[in-house]
PDB file of C-alpha atoms in Angstrom:
ATOM      1  CA  MET A  31     -46.014 -72.060 -66.792  1.00 51.00           C
ATOM      2  CA  ALA A  32     -43.224 -70.219 -68.508  1.00 52.00           C
ATOM      3  CA  VAL A  33     -43.054 -67.768 -65.612  1.00 48.00           C
ATOM      4  CA  PHE A  34     -42.851 -70.681 -63.138  1.00 49.00           C
ATOM      5  CA  LYS A  35     -40.010 -72.322 -65.086  1.00 50.00           C
ATOM      6  CA  PHE A  36     -38.160 -69.010 -65.236  1.00 50.00           C
ATOM      7  CA  ALA A  37     -38.573 -68.535 -61.492  1.00 52.00           C
ATOM      8  CA  VAL A  38     -37.315 -72.058 -60.751  1.00 48.00           C
ATOM      9  CA  GLY A  39     -34.343 -71.561 -63.063  1.00 56.00           C
ATOM     10  CA  LEU A  40     -33.503 -68.226 -61.480  1.00 50.00           C
ATOM     11  CA  LEU A  41     -33.700 -69.769 -58.007  1.00 52.00           C
ATOM     12  CA  ALA A  42     -31.410 -72.614 -59.060  1.00 56.00           C
ATOM     13  CA  LEU A  43     -28.930 -70.139 -60.538  1.00 52.00           C
ATOM     14  CA  LEU A  44     -28.915 -68.124 -57.321  1.00 50.00           C
ATOM     15  CA  LEU A  45     -28.360 -71.272 -55.240  1.00 48.00           C
ATOM     16  CA  VAL A  46     -25.441 -72.372 -57.433  1.00 45.00           C
ATOM     17  CA  SER A  47     -23.954 -68.890 -57.281  1.00 52.00           C
ATOM     18  CA  ALA A  48     -24.303 -68.780 -53.504  1.00 48.00           C
ATOM     19  CA  TRP A  49     -22.723 -72.238 -53.170  1.00 50.00           C
ATOM     20  CA  ALA A  50     -19.813 -71.188 -55.417  1.00 47.00           C
ATOM     21  CA  GLU A  51     -19.264 -68.048 -53.368  1.00 49.00           C
ATOM     22  CA  GLU A  52     -19.297 -70.089 -50.157  1.00 48.00           C
ATOM     23  CA  VAL A  53     -16.715 -72.506 -51.595  1.00 41.00           C
ATOM     24  CA  GLU A  54     -14.583 -69.577 -52.746  1.00 44.00           C
ATOM     25  CA  VAL A  55     -14.813 -67.969 -49.313  1.00 40.00           C
ATOM     26  CA  ARG A  56     -13.891 -71.251 -47.638  1.00 46.00           C
ATOM     27  CA  GLN A  57     -10.960 -71.679 -50.011  1.00 44.00           C
ATOM     28  CA  PHE A  58      -9.857 -68.089 -49.435  1.00 41.00           C
ATOM     29  CA  HIS A  59     -10.178 -68.580 -45.704  1.00 45.00           C
ATOM     30  CA  SER A  60      -8.147 -71.796 -45.949  1.00 42.00           C
ATOM     31  CA  ILE A  61      -5.398 -70.101 -47.972  1.00 38.00           C
ATOM     32  CA  THR A  62      -5.389 -67.089 -45.679  1.00 43.00           C
ATOM     33  CA  HIS A  63      -5.245 -69.342 -42.625  1.00 45.00           C
ATOM     34  CA  ALA A  64      -2.312 -71.304 -44.081  1.00 42.00           C
ATOM     35  CA  THR A  65      -0.477 -68.084 -44.923  1.00 39.00           C
ATOM     36  CA  CYS A  66      -1.068 -66.672 -41.459  1.00 44.00           C
ATOM     37  CA  LEU A  67       0.058 -69.950 -39.879  1.00 40.00           C
ATOM     38  CA  LEU A  68       3.281 -69.896 -41.896  1.00 38.00           C
ATOM     39  CA  LEU A  69       3.873 -66.259 -40.989  1.00 41.00           C
ATOM     40  CA  HIS A  70       3.186 -67.062 -37.340  1.00 43.00           C
ATOM     41  CA  ARG A  71       5.727 -69.882 -37.422  1.00 40.00           C
ATOM     42  CA  PHE A  72       8.362 -67.509 -38.771  1.00 40.00           C
ATOM     43  CA  MET A  73       7.486 -64.833 -36.224  1.00 42.00           C
ATOM     44  CA  THR A  74       7.627 -67.281 -33.325  1.00 41.00           C
ATOM     45  CA  ASP A  75      10.869 -68.914 -34.577  1.00 41.00           C
ATOM     46  CA  GLU A  76       9.293 -72.317 -35.223  1.00 39.00           C
ATOM     47  CA  ILE A  77      10.940 -71.979 -38.632  1.00 39.00           C
ATOM     48  CA  VAL A  78      14.413 -70.724 -37.888  1.00 44.00           C
ATOM     49  CA  GLU A  79      16.590 -71.129 -40.945  1.00 50.00           C
ATOM     50  CA  ASP A  80      16.910 -71.945 -44.589  1.00 50.00           C
ATOM     51  CA  THR A  81      18.872 -75.165 -44.315  1.00 51.00           C
ATOM     52  CA  ASN A  82      20.478 -74.661 -47.745  1.00 53.00           C
ATOM     53  CA  ALA A  83      20.922 -78.416 -47.924  1.00 48.00           C
ATOM     54  CA  GLU A  84      22.750 -78.198 -51.249  1.00 65.00           C
ATOM     55  CA  LEU A  85      25.583 -76.129 -49.783  1.00 83.00           C
ATOM     56  CA  SER A  86      28.219 -77.477 -47.419  1.00 86.00           C
ATOM     57  CA  VAL A  87      29.463 -75.466 -44.467  1.00 90.00           C
ATOM     58  CA  SER A  88      32.653 -74.530 -46.312  1.00 88.00           C
ATOM     59  CA  GLU A  89      30.657 -73.413 -49.359  1.00 90.00           C
ATOM     60  CA  LEU A  90      28.504 -71.236 -47.111  1.00 93.00           C
ATOM     61  CA  LEU A  91      31.606 -69.756 -45.482  1.00 92.00           C
ATOM     62  CA  GLU A  92      33.363 -69.234 -48.791  1.00 88.00           C
ATOM     63  CA  ARG A  93      30.312 -67.506 -50.236  1.00 91.00           C
ATOM     64  CA  ALA A  94      29.808 -65.296 -47.161  1.00 91.00           C
ATOM     65  CA  ASN A  95      33.477 -64.217 -47.071  1.00 88.00           C
ATOM     66  CA  ARG A  96      33.872 -63.685 -50.804  1.00 87.00           C
ATOM     67  CA  ASP A  97      34.733 -60.093 -51.774  1.00 82.00           C
ATOM     68  CA  ARG A  98      34.730 -59.184 -48.102  1.00 84.00           C
ATOM     69  CA  THR A  99      35.530 -55.559 -47.289  1.00 83.00           C
ATOM     70  CA  PRO A 100      36.561 -55.450 -43.629  1.00 84.00           C
ATOM     71  CA  ASP A 101      36.161 -52.437 -41.390  1.00 86.00           C
ATOM     72  CA  PHE A 102      39.337 -50.820 -40.053  1.00 86.00           C
ATOM     73  CA  ASP A 103      38.997 -52.618 -36.713  1.00 84.00           C
ATOM     74  CA  GLU A 104      38.454 -56.099 -38.163  1.00 87.00           C
ATOM     75  CA  PRO A 105      41.169 -58.777 -38.336  1.00 84.00           C
ATOM     76  CA  GLU A 106      42.798 -60.337 -41.349  1.00 85.00           C
ATOM     77  CA  LEU A 107      41.315 -63.721 -42.233  1.00 86.00           C
ATOM     78  CA  MET A 108      42.841 -67.057 -43.140  1.00 87.00           C
ATOM     79  CA  GLY A 109      39.733 -68.570 -44.674  1.00 87.00           C
ATOM     80  CA  ASP A 110      37.350 -67.919 -41.799  1.00 93.00           C
ATOM     81  CA  ILE A 111      40.039 -67.903 -39.084  1.00 94.00           C
ATOM     82  CA  ALA A 112      40.846 -64.477 -37.662  1.00 93.00           C
ATOM     83  CA  ILE A 113      44.556 -63.725 -37.286  1.00 87.00           C
ATOM     84  CA  ASN A 114      46.369 -60.711 -35.896  1.00 79.00           C
ATOM     85  CA  SER A 115      49.259 -60.677 -38.354  1.00 66.00           C
ATOM     86  CA  PRO A 116      50.308 -62.352 -41.631  1.00 57.00           C
ATOM     87  CA  ASP A 117      52.988 -64.254 -39.681  1.00 56.00           C
ATOM     88  CA  GLU A 118      50.260 -66.432 -38.179  1.00 55.00           C
ATOM     89  CA  ARG A 119      49.360 -67.841 -41.596  1.00 51.00           C
ATOM     90  CA  ASN A 120      52.119 -70.432 -41.410  1.00 51.00           C
ATOM     91  CA  ALA A 121      51.549 -71.558 -37.838  1.00 52.00           C
ATOM     92  CA  ASP A 122      48.839 -72.523 -35.429  1.00 56.00           C
ATOM     93  CA  PRO A 123      47.882 -69.269 -33.661  1.00 53.00           C
ATOM     94  CA  CYS A 124      47.606 -71.269 -30.427  1.00 62.00           C
ATOM     95  CA  THR A 125      51.130 -72.670 -30.351  1.00 49.00           C
ATOM     96  CA  SER A 126      52.665 -69.782 -28.440  1.00 45.00           C
ATOM     97  CA  ARG A 127      49.963 -69.277 -25.823  1.00 55.00           C
ATOM     98  CA  GLY A 128      47.386 -71.072 -23.738  1.00 68.00           C
ATOM     99  CA  CYS A 129      44.266 -71.176 -25.850  1.00 86.00           C
ATOM    100  CA  MET A 130      41.814 -73.380 -23.989  1.00 92.00           C
ATOM    101  CA  TRP A 131      38.930 -72.274 -21.822  1.00 95.00           C
ATOM    102  CA  GLY A 132      39.247 -73.198 -18.153  1.00 92.00           C
ATOM    103  CA  LYS A 133      37.341 -75.921 -16.357  1.00 93.00           C
ATOM    104  CA  TYR A 134      35.415 -75.261 -13.161  1.00 93.00           C
ATOM    105  CA  ASN A 135      35.206 -77.435 -10.045  1.00 93.00           C
ATOM    106  CA  ASP A 136      31.976 -79.033 -11.253  1.00 93.00           C
ATOM    107  CA  GLY A 137      33.773 -80.454 -14.304  1.00 93.00           C
ATOM    108  CA  LYS A 138      32.120 -78.055 -16.734  1.00 96.00           C
ATOM    109  CA  VAL A 139      33.812 -75.601 -19.062  1.00 97.00           C
ATOM    110  CA  TYR A 140      31.898 -72.335 -18.994  1.00 98.00           C
ATOM    111  CA  VAL A 141      32.478 -70.027 -21.951  1.00 98.00           C
ATOM    112  CA  PRO A 142      30.994 -66.557 -21.375  1.00 98.00           C
ATOM    113  CA  TYR A 143      29.448 -64.765 -24.330  1.00 99.00           C
ATOM    114  CA  VAL A 144      27.467 -61.705 -25.319  1.00 98.00           C
ATOM    115  CA  ILE A 145      25.328 -61.317 -28.432  1.00 98.00           C
ATOM    116  CA  ALA A 146      24.958 -57.991 -30.223  1.00 97.00           C
ATOM    117  CA  ASN A 147      21.476 -56.508 -30.249  1.00 96.00           C
ATOM    118  CA  HIS A 148      21.243 -56.147 -34.027  1.00 93.00           C
ATOM    119  CA  TYR A 149      19.946 -59.705 -34.593  1.00 98.00           C
ATOM    120  CA  SER A 150      16.250 -60.483 -35.071  1.00 97.00           C
ATOM    121  CA  SER A 151      14.505 -63.028 -32.850  1.00 97.00           C
ATOM    122  CA  ARG A 152      14.639 -65.526 -35.713  1.00 97.00           C
ATOM    123  CA  GLU A 153      18.389 -65.028 -36.110  1.00 98.00           C
ATOM    124  CA  LEU A 154      18.950 -65.226 -32.371  1.00 98.00           C
ATOM    125  CA  SER A 155      17.219 -68.597 -32.267  1.00 98.00           C
ATOM    126  CA  ILE A 156      19.674 -69.981 -34.842  1.00 97.00           C
ATOM    127  CA  ILE A 157      22.631 -68.745 -32.806  1.00 98.00           C
ATOM    128  CA  GLN A 158      21.151 -70.040 -29.560  1.00 98.00           C
ATOM    129  CA  ARG A 159      20.506 -73.446 -31.088  1.00 97.00           C
ATOM    130  CA  GLY A 160      24.189 -73.662 -32.032  1.00 97.00           C
ATOM    131  CA  LEU A 161      25.322 -72.602 -28.564  1.00 98.00           C
ATOM    132  CA  ASP A 162      22.978 -75.042 -26.838  1.00 98.00           C
ATOM    133  CA  SER A 163      23.997 -77.983 -29.045  1.00 97.00           C
ATOM    134  CA  PHE A 164      27.322 -78.276 -27.196  1.00 97.00           C
ATOM    135  CA  SER A 165      25.745 -78.836 -23.782  1.00 95.00           C
ATOM    136  CA  SER A 166      23.926 -81.985 -24.927  1.00 92.00           C
ATOM    137  CA  MET A 167      27.124 -83.771 -25.963  1.00 94.00           C
ATOM    138  CA  SER A 168      30.010 -82.288 -24.003  1.00 96.00           C
ATOM    139  CA  CYS A 169      30.957 -80.486 -20.808  1.00 97.00           C
ATOM    140  CA  ILE A 170      31.056 -77.169 -22.681  1.00 98.00           C
ATOM    141  CA  ARG A 171      28.509 -74.650 -21.441  1.00 98.00           C
ATOM    142  CA  PHE A 172      28.138 -71.350 -23.219  1.00 98.00           C
ATOM    143  CA  LYS A 173      26.786 -68.897 -20.663  1.00 98.00           C
ATOM    144  CA  ARG A 174      25.763 -65.261 -20.746  1.00 98.00           C
ATOM    145  CA  ARG A 175      28.593 -63.059 -19.562  1.00 98.00           C
ATOM    146  CA  SER A 176      28.275 -61.362 -16.194  1.00 96.00           C
ATOM    147  CA  ASN A 177      31.633 -59.738 -15.410  1.00 95.00           C
ATOM    148  CA  GLU A 178      34.164 -62.223 -16.813  1.00 96.00           C
ATOM    149  CA  ARG A 179      37.275 -60.725 -18.396  1.00 97.00           C
ATOM    150  CA  ASP A 180      37.527 -63.219 -21.273  1.00 97.00           C
ATOM    151  CA  TYR A 181      34.433 -63.815 -23.376  1.00 98.00           C
ATOM    152  CA  LEU A 182      33.062 -64.270 -26.887  1.00 98.00           C
ATOM    153  CA  SER A 183      31.418 -61.289 -28.515  1.00 98.00           C
ATOM    154  CA  ILE A 184      29.032 -62.626 -31.158  1.00 99.00           C
ATOM    155  CA  GLU A 185      28.403 -59.923 -33.728  1.00 97.00           C
ATOM    156  CA  SER A 186      27.306 -59.409 -37.312  1.00 96.00           C
ATOM    157  CA  ARG A 187      30.516 -58.056 -38.819  1.00 95.00           C
ATOM    158  CA  ASN A 188      31.843 -58.502 -42.359  1.00 91.00           C
ATOM    159  CA  GLY A 189      31.725 -62.235 -42.996  1.00 93.00           C
ATOM    160  CA  CYS A 190      31.911 -65.382 -40.875  1.00 96.00           C
ATOM    161  CA  TYR A 191      35.003 -65.771 -38.723  1.00 96.00           C
ATOM    162  CA  SER A 192      36.460 -66.587 -35.337  1.00 97.00           C
ATOM    163  CA  TYR A 193      39.836 -66.663 -33.635  1.00 95.00           C
ATOM    164  CA  VAL A 194      41.218 -70.092 -32.736  1.00 94.00           C
ATOM    165  CA  GLY A 195      40.936 -70.754 -29.019  1.00 94.00           C
ATOM    166  CA  ARG A 196      40.784 -68.349 -26.120  1.00 95.00           C
ATOM    167  CA  THR A 197      42.605 -65.120 -26.936  1.00 92.00           C
ATOM    168  CA  GLY A 198      41.887 -63.062 -23.820  1.00 92.00           C
ATOM    169  CA  ASN A 199      39.448 -60.204 -23.201  1.00 95.00           C
ATOM    170  CA  ALA A 200      36.612 -59.768 -25.692  1.00 97.00           C
ATOM    171  CA  GLN A 201      37.104 -61.813 -28.846  1.00 96.00           C
ATOM    172  CA  THR A 202      34.851 -61.463 -31.837  1.00 97.00           C
ATOM    173  CA  VAL A 203      32.915 -64.324 -33.359  1.00 98.00           C
ATOM    174  CA  SER A 204      31.435 -62.814 -36.496  1.00 97.00           C
ATOM    175  CA  LEU A 205      28.167 -64.320 -37.697  1.00 98.00           C
ATOM    176  CA  SER A 206      27.067 -61.928 -40.392  1.00 96.00           C
ATOM    177  CA  ARG A 207      23.348 -61.603 -40.984  1.00 95.00           C
ATOM    178  CA  SER A 208      24.219 -61.963 -44.668  1.00 92.00           C
ATOM    179  CA  GLY A 209      25.167 -65.595 -45.103  1.00 93.00           C
ATOM    180  CA  CYS A 210      26.427 -66.914 -41.758  1.00 96.00           C
ATOM    181  CA  LEU A 211      23.277 -67.825 -39.869  1.00 97.00           C
ATOM    182  CA  TYR A 212      23.068 -71.569 -40.362  1.00 96.00           C
ATOM    183  CA  HIS A 213      23.383 -74.262 -37.718  1.00 95.00           C
ATOM    184  CA  ASN A 214      26.555 -75.749 -39.194  1.00 94.00           C
ATOM    185  CA  THR A 215      28.299 -72.393 -39.613  1.00 96.00           C
ATOM    186  CA  VAL A 216      27.507 -71.447 -36.010  1.00 98.00           C
ATOM    187  CA  GLN A 217      28.944 -74.771 -34.767  1.00 98.00           C
ATOM    188  CA  HIS A 218      31.965 -74.355 -37.054  1.00 97.00           C
ATOM    189  CA  GLU A 219      32.863 -70.909 -35.718  1.00 98.00           C
ATOM    190  CA  LEU A 220      32.298 -71.962 -32.104  1.00 98.00           C
ATOM    191  CA  LEU A 221      34.633 -74.940 -32.578  1.00 97.00           C
ATOM    192  CA  HIS A 222      37.290 -72.503 -33.780  1.00 96.00           C
ATOM    193  CA  ALA A 223      36.734 -70.435 -30.632  1.00 97.00           C
ATOM    194  CA  LEU A 224      37.182 -73.603 -28.556  1.00 96.00           C
ATOM    195  CA  GLY A 225      40.569 -74.290 -30.172  1.00 94.00           C
ATOM    196  CA  PHE A 226      39.907 -76.312 -33.324  1.00 94.00           C
ATOM    197  CA  ASN A 227      41.444 -75.835 -36.748  1.00 94.00           C
ATOM    198  CA  HIS A 228      40.262 -77.028 -40.142  1.00 95.00           C
ATOM    199  CA  GLU A 229      40.415 -80.743 -40.841  1.00 97.00           C
ATOM    200  CA  GLN A 230      42.476 -80.361 -44.025  1.00 96.00           C
ATOM    201  CA  THR A 231      45.266 -78.660 -42.038  1.00 95.00           C
ATOM    202  CA  ARG A 232      45.862 -81.714 -39.821  1.00 94.00           C
ATOM    203  CA  ASN A 233      49.499 -82.763 -39.601  1.00 93.00           C
ATOM    204  CA  ASP A 234      48.614 -86.232 -40.958  1.00 95.00           C
ATOM    205  CA  ARG A 235      46.310 -85.070 -43.741  1.00 97.00           C
ATOM    206  CA  ASP A 236      48.639 -86.248 -46.542  1.00 97.00           C
ATOM    207  CA  ASN A 237      47.669 -89.810 -45.635  1.00 97.00           C
ATOM    208  CA  TYR A 238      44.007 -89.059 -46.369  1.00 98.00           C
ATOM    209  CA  ILE A 239      43.801 -86.288 -48.953  1.00 98.00           C
ATOM    210  CA  ARG A 240      45.977 -85.055 -51.787  1.00 98.00           C
ATOM    211  CA  VAL A 241      46.098 -81.284 -52.034  1.00 98.00           C
ATOM    212  CA  VAL A 242      46.099 -80.193 -55.685  1.00 98.00           C
ATOM    213  CA  TRP A 243      48.112 -77.012 -55.323  1.00 98.00           C
ATOM    214  CA  GLU A 244      47.955 -76.029 -58.990  1.00 98.00           C
ATOM    215  CA  ASN A 245      44.154 -75.692 -58.771  1.00 99.00           C
ATOM    216  CA  ILE A 246      44.155 -73.351 -55.760  1.00 98.00           C
ATOM    217  CA  ILE A 247      43.815 -69.578 -56.029  1.00 96.00           C
ATOM    218  CA  THR A 248      47.326 -68.295 -55.394  1.00 95.00           C
ATOM    219  CA  ASP A 249      46.604 -66.035 -52.437  1.00 90.00           C
ATOM    220  CA  MET A 250      44.407 -68.714 -50.842  1.00 92.00           C
ATOM    221  CA  LYS A 251      47.054 -71.442 -50.649  1.00 94.00           C
ATOM    222  CA  HIS A 252      47.790 -70.621 -47.021  1.00 90.00           C
ATOM    223  CA  ASN A 253      44.427 -72.214 -46.164  1.00 92.00           C
ATOM    224  CA  PHE A 254      46.025 -75.585 -46.904  1.00 96.00           C
ATOM    225  CA  ASN A 255      49.178 -75.235 -44.820  1.00 93.00           C
ATOM    226  CA  LYS A 256      49.575 -78.096 -42.359  1.00 92.00           C
ATOM    227  CA  ILE A 257      49.496 -77.358 -38.630  1.00 88.00           C
ATOM    228  CA  ASN A 258      50.957 -79.361 -35.766  1.00 84.00           C
ATOM    229  CA  THR A 259      47.559 -80.490 -34.509  1.00 84.00           C
ATOM    230  CA  LEU A 260      46.916 -82.863 -31.595  1.00 82.00           C
ATOM    231  CA  ASN A 261      44.065 -84.840 -33.288  1.00 87.00           C
ATOM    232  CA  GLN A 262      43.056 -86.366 -29.938  1.00 86.00           C
ATOM    233  CA  GLY A 263      43.659 -89.933 -31.085  1.00 87.00           C
ATOM    234  CA  THR A 264      40.971 -89.760 -33.773  1.00 91.00           C
ATOM    235  CA  SER A 265      41.269 -90.594 -37.435  1.00 93.00           C
ATOM    236  CA  TYR A 266      40.895 -88.110 -40.261  1.00 97.00           C
ATOM    237  CA  ASP A 267      37.225 -87.282 -40.752  1.00 97.00           C
ATOM    238  CA  TYR A 268      35.924 -86.448 -44.223  1.00 97.00           C
ATOM    239  CA  ASN A 269      32.552 -85.660 -42.642  1.00 96.00           C
ATOM    240  CA  SER A 270      33.851 -83.256 -40.004  1.00 97.00           C
ATOM    241  CA  VAL A 271      32.074 -79.908 -39.823  1.00 96.00           C
ATOM    242  CA  MET A 272      35.632 -78.492 -39.977  1.00 97.00           C
ATOM    243  CA  GLN A 273      36.416 -80.167 -43.334  1.00 97.00           C
ATOM    244  CA  TYR A 274      36.283 -77.961 -46.434  1.00 96.00           C
ATOM    245  CA  HIS A 275      34.695 -79.251 -49.639  1.00 95.00           C
ATOM    246  CA  LYS A 276      36.845 -80.644 -52.422  1.00 96.00           C
ATOM    247  CA  TYR A 277      36.562 -77.533 -54.621  1.00 95.00           C
ATOM    248  CA  ALA A 278      37.408 -75.036 -51.865  1.00 95.00           C
ATOM    249  CA  PHE A 279      39.293 -71.986 -53.212  1.00 94.00           C
ATOM    250  CA  SER A 280      39.526 -73.484 -56.696  1.00 96.00           C
ATOM    251  CA  LYS A 281      40.634 -71.158 -59.481  1.00 97.00           C
ATOM    252  CA  ASN A 282      39.479 -73.389 -62.331  1.00 98.00           C
ATOM    253  CA  ASN A 283      36.482 -75.372 -61.000  1.00 96.00           C
ATOM    254  CA  ARG A 284      38.715 -78.392 -60.499  1.00 98.00           C
ATOM    255  CA  PRO A 285      39.215 -80.166 -57.156  1.00 98.00           C
ATOM    256  CA  THR A 286      41.674 -78.669 -54.708  1.00 98.00           C
ATOM    257  CA  MET A 287      41.531 -81.764 -52.487  1.00 98.00           C
ATOM    258  CA  VAL A 288      41.231 -85.387 -53.551  1.00 98.00           C
ATOM    259  CA  PRO A 289      40.541 -88.151 -50.993  1.00 98.00           C
ATOM    260  CA  ILE A 290      42.974 -91.058 -51.020  1.00 96.00           C
ATOM    261  CA  PRO A 291      42.984 -93.892 -51.776  1.00 95.00           C
ATOM    262  CA  ASN A 292      39.340 -93.614 -52.958  1.00 96.00           C
ATOM    263  CA  SER A 293      38.935 -90.369 -54.861  1.00 96.00           C
ATOM    264  CA  ASN A 294      35.156 -90.854 -55.056  1.00 95.00           C
ATOM    265  CA  VAL A 295      34.603 -90.414 -51.324  1.00 95.00           C
ATOM    266  CA  GLU A 296      32.567 -87.306 -50.564  1.00 94.00           C
ATOM    267  CA  ILE A 297      34.209 -84.747 -48.311  1.00 96.00           C
ATOM    268  CA  GLY A 298      33.086 -81.539 -46.674  1.00 94.00           C
ATOM    269  CA  LYS A 299      29.349 -82.257 -46.751  1.00 92.00           C
ATOM    270  CA  ALA A 300      28.643 -81.975 -43.023  1.00 91.00           C
ATOM    271  CA  THR A 301      25.472 -80.245 -41.845  1.00 89.00           C
ATOM    272  CA  GLN A 302      26.467 -80.445 -38.177  1.00 92.00           C
ATOM    273  CA  MET A 303      29.263 -81.721 -35.935  1.00 96.00           C
ATOM    274  CA  SER A 304      30.240 -85.317 -36.641  1.00 95.00           C
ATOM    275  CA  GLN A 305      30.822 -87.981 -34.009  1.00 94.00           C
ATOM    276  CA  ASN A 306      34.567 -87.444 -34.401  1.00 94.00           C
ATOM    277  CA  ASP A 307      34.149 -83.707 -33.841  1.00 96.00           C
ATOM    278  CA  VAL A 308      32.318 -84.451 -30.598  1.00 95.00           C
ATOM    279  CA  ASN A 309      34.873 -87.044 -29.488  1.00 94.00           C
ATOM    280  CA  ARG A 310      37.770 -84.646 -30.055  1.00 94.00           C
ATOM    281  CA  LEU A 311      36.014 -81.902 -28.160  1.00 95.00           C
ATOM    282  CA  ASN A 312      35.410 -84.164 -25.179  1.00 95.00           C
ATOM    283  CA  ARG A 313      38.976 -85.450 -25.195  1.00 93.00           C
ATOM    284  CA  LEU A 314      40.552 -82.024 -25.528  1.00 91.00           C
ATOM    285  CA  TYR A 315      38.563 -80.689 -22.586  1.00 93.00           C
ATOM    286  CA  LYS A 316      38.527 -83.988 -20.655  1.00 93.00           C
ATOM    287  CA  CYS A 317      34.758 -84.154 -20.403  1.00 95.00           C
ATOM    288  CA  LEU A 318      34.716 -87.247 -18.199  1.00 82.00           C
ATOM    289  CA  ASP A 319      31.179 -86.926 -16.891  1.00 66.00           C
ATOM    290  CA  CYS A 320      29.358 -85.565 -19.914  1.00 56.00           C
ATOM    291  CA  LEU A 321      26.106 -87.006 -21.166  1.00 41.00           C
ATOM    292  CA  GLY A 322      24.771 -87.659 -24.647  1.00 44.00           C
ATOM    293  CA  MET A 323      26.333 -88.966 -27.812  1.00 46.00           C
ATOM    294  CA  GLY A 324      29.707 -87.405 -27.021  1.00 43.00           C
ATOM    295  CA  CYS A 325      30.293 -89.773 -24.092  1.00 52.00           C
ATOM    296  CA  PRO A 326      30.275 -93.356 -25.429  1.00 46.00           C
ATOM    297  CA  PRO A 327      30.119 -96.416 -23.171  1.00 40.00           C
ATOM    298  CA  LYS A 328      33.418 -97.492 -21.609  1.00 38.00           C
ATOM    299  CA  THR A 329      33.053-100.892 -23.271  1.00 31.00           C
ATOM    300  CA  HIS A 330      33.931 -99.271 -26.606  1.00 31.00           C
ATOM    301  CA  SER A 331      37.499 -98.765 -25.450  1.00 28.00           C
ATOM    302  CA  VAL A 332      38.945-100.143 -28.694  1.00 26.00           C
ATOM    303  CA  PHE A 333      37.774 -97.017 -30.508  1.00 28.00           C
ATOM    304  CA  PHE A 334      37.282 -94.595 -27.636  1.00 32.00           C
ATOM    305  CA  LEU A 335      39.758 -93.795 -24.901  1.00 34.00           C
ATOM    306  CA  SER A 336      38.864 -95.041 -21.460  1.00 32.00           C
ATOM    307  CA  GLU A 337      38.404 -92.529 -18.657  1.00 33.00           C
ATOM    308  CA  GLN A 338      41.730 -93.595 -17.170  1.00 32.00           C
ATOM    309  CA  LYS A 339      43.613 -92.971 -20.418  1.00 36.00           C
ATOM    310  CA  LEU A 340      41.642 -89.825 -21.075  1.00 37.00           C
ATOM    311  CA  ALA A 341      42.546 -88.443 -17.676  1.00 36.00           C
ATOM    312  CA  GLY A 342      46.179 -89.214 -18.412  1.00 38.00           C
ATOM    313  CA  ILE A 343      46.334 -87.182 -21.610  1.00 36.00           C
ATOM    314  CA  ASP A 344      48.587 -84.198 -21.191  1.00 35.00           C
ATOM    315  CA  GLN A 345      46.252 -81.297 -21.702  1.00 36.00           C
ATOM    316  CA  ASP A 346      48.787 -79.058 -23.381  1.00 37.00           C
ATOM    317  CA  ASN A 347      47.315 -75.578 -23.431  1.00 36.00           C
ATOM    318  CA  SER A 348      49.899 -74.437 -25.930  1.00 34.00           C
ATOM    319  CA  GLN A 349      48.341 -76.246 -28.878  1.00 45.00           C
ATOM    320  CA  ALA A 350      44.956 -76.375 -30.484  1.00 55.00           C
ATOM    321  CA  ALA A 351      43.167 -79.517 -31.529  1.00 68.00           C
TER     322      ALA A 351
END
């Protein structure tokens, strides 16, 4: 009897052990499967970026360009705007030349580009997403360069930067692999290349923000110089992807910009182009037949320009937006 009880107990112990091993194997398989699935999503670009939701576009740019050591062939920067000489710090680099990209007979604006081959497939997908976002809400079409003379050369140089508007020949748009590959930073730099300046440099900005000069790092004050911008009939936009955050270039952790009249309004928190950004883009390039959110119904003429008025705007190629 004792032998029988021992045998039954041993059998029960073996069954429990086998069941536990099976559960452990299933759990291990489940964990391994989840890990492989996550890895697969990264490898196939289903997961394309760390959104860094806590950082605004200007914080990302400021961080990426901090302590930047440029190569000998790289331009001087005004924030993240590339300039050819210090003289351009006090003026819109577009004012003395035509800086817009030309429109074709089909009403589209084709901007040729090349992308350097040092990006991974994951990084390329972030850049491509930014390029493609313009076609859904404007007449801008970024296209792979064939033999065009003027084009954007997207490269991972030292920091995030772009020239303002069309400069002629190859012009660098730097999207460094170290800190620049986010959807909002890609859109931000491409808007520069299309002719747009920072929101806080608008000629009417003093009606909407108060610049606190004493809080700004001395050699960064040029980032707050006003420019004779066109504004395209739109109001100041605290949520523009071109608006810097309120502590930008602060030397003492105090605000460098304060919204007025309500100082509690958040500024510079955009994660992508705002509606105003899209409207300005469409007005600057006269995108009369575009589709998507950038082309509002004609009935909203109180806020949006009608096609007739839009067509009548003098498209002055000597100034940026």
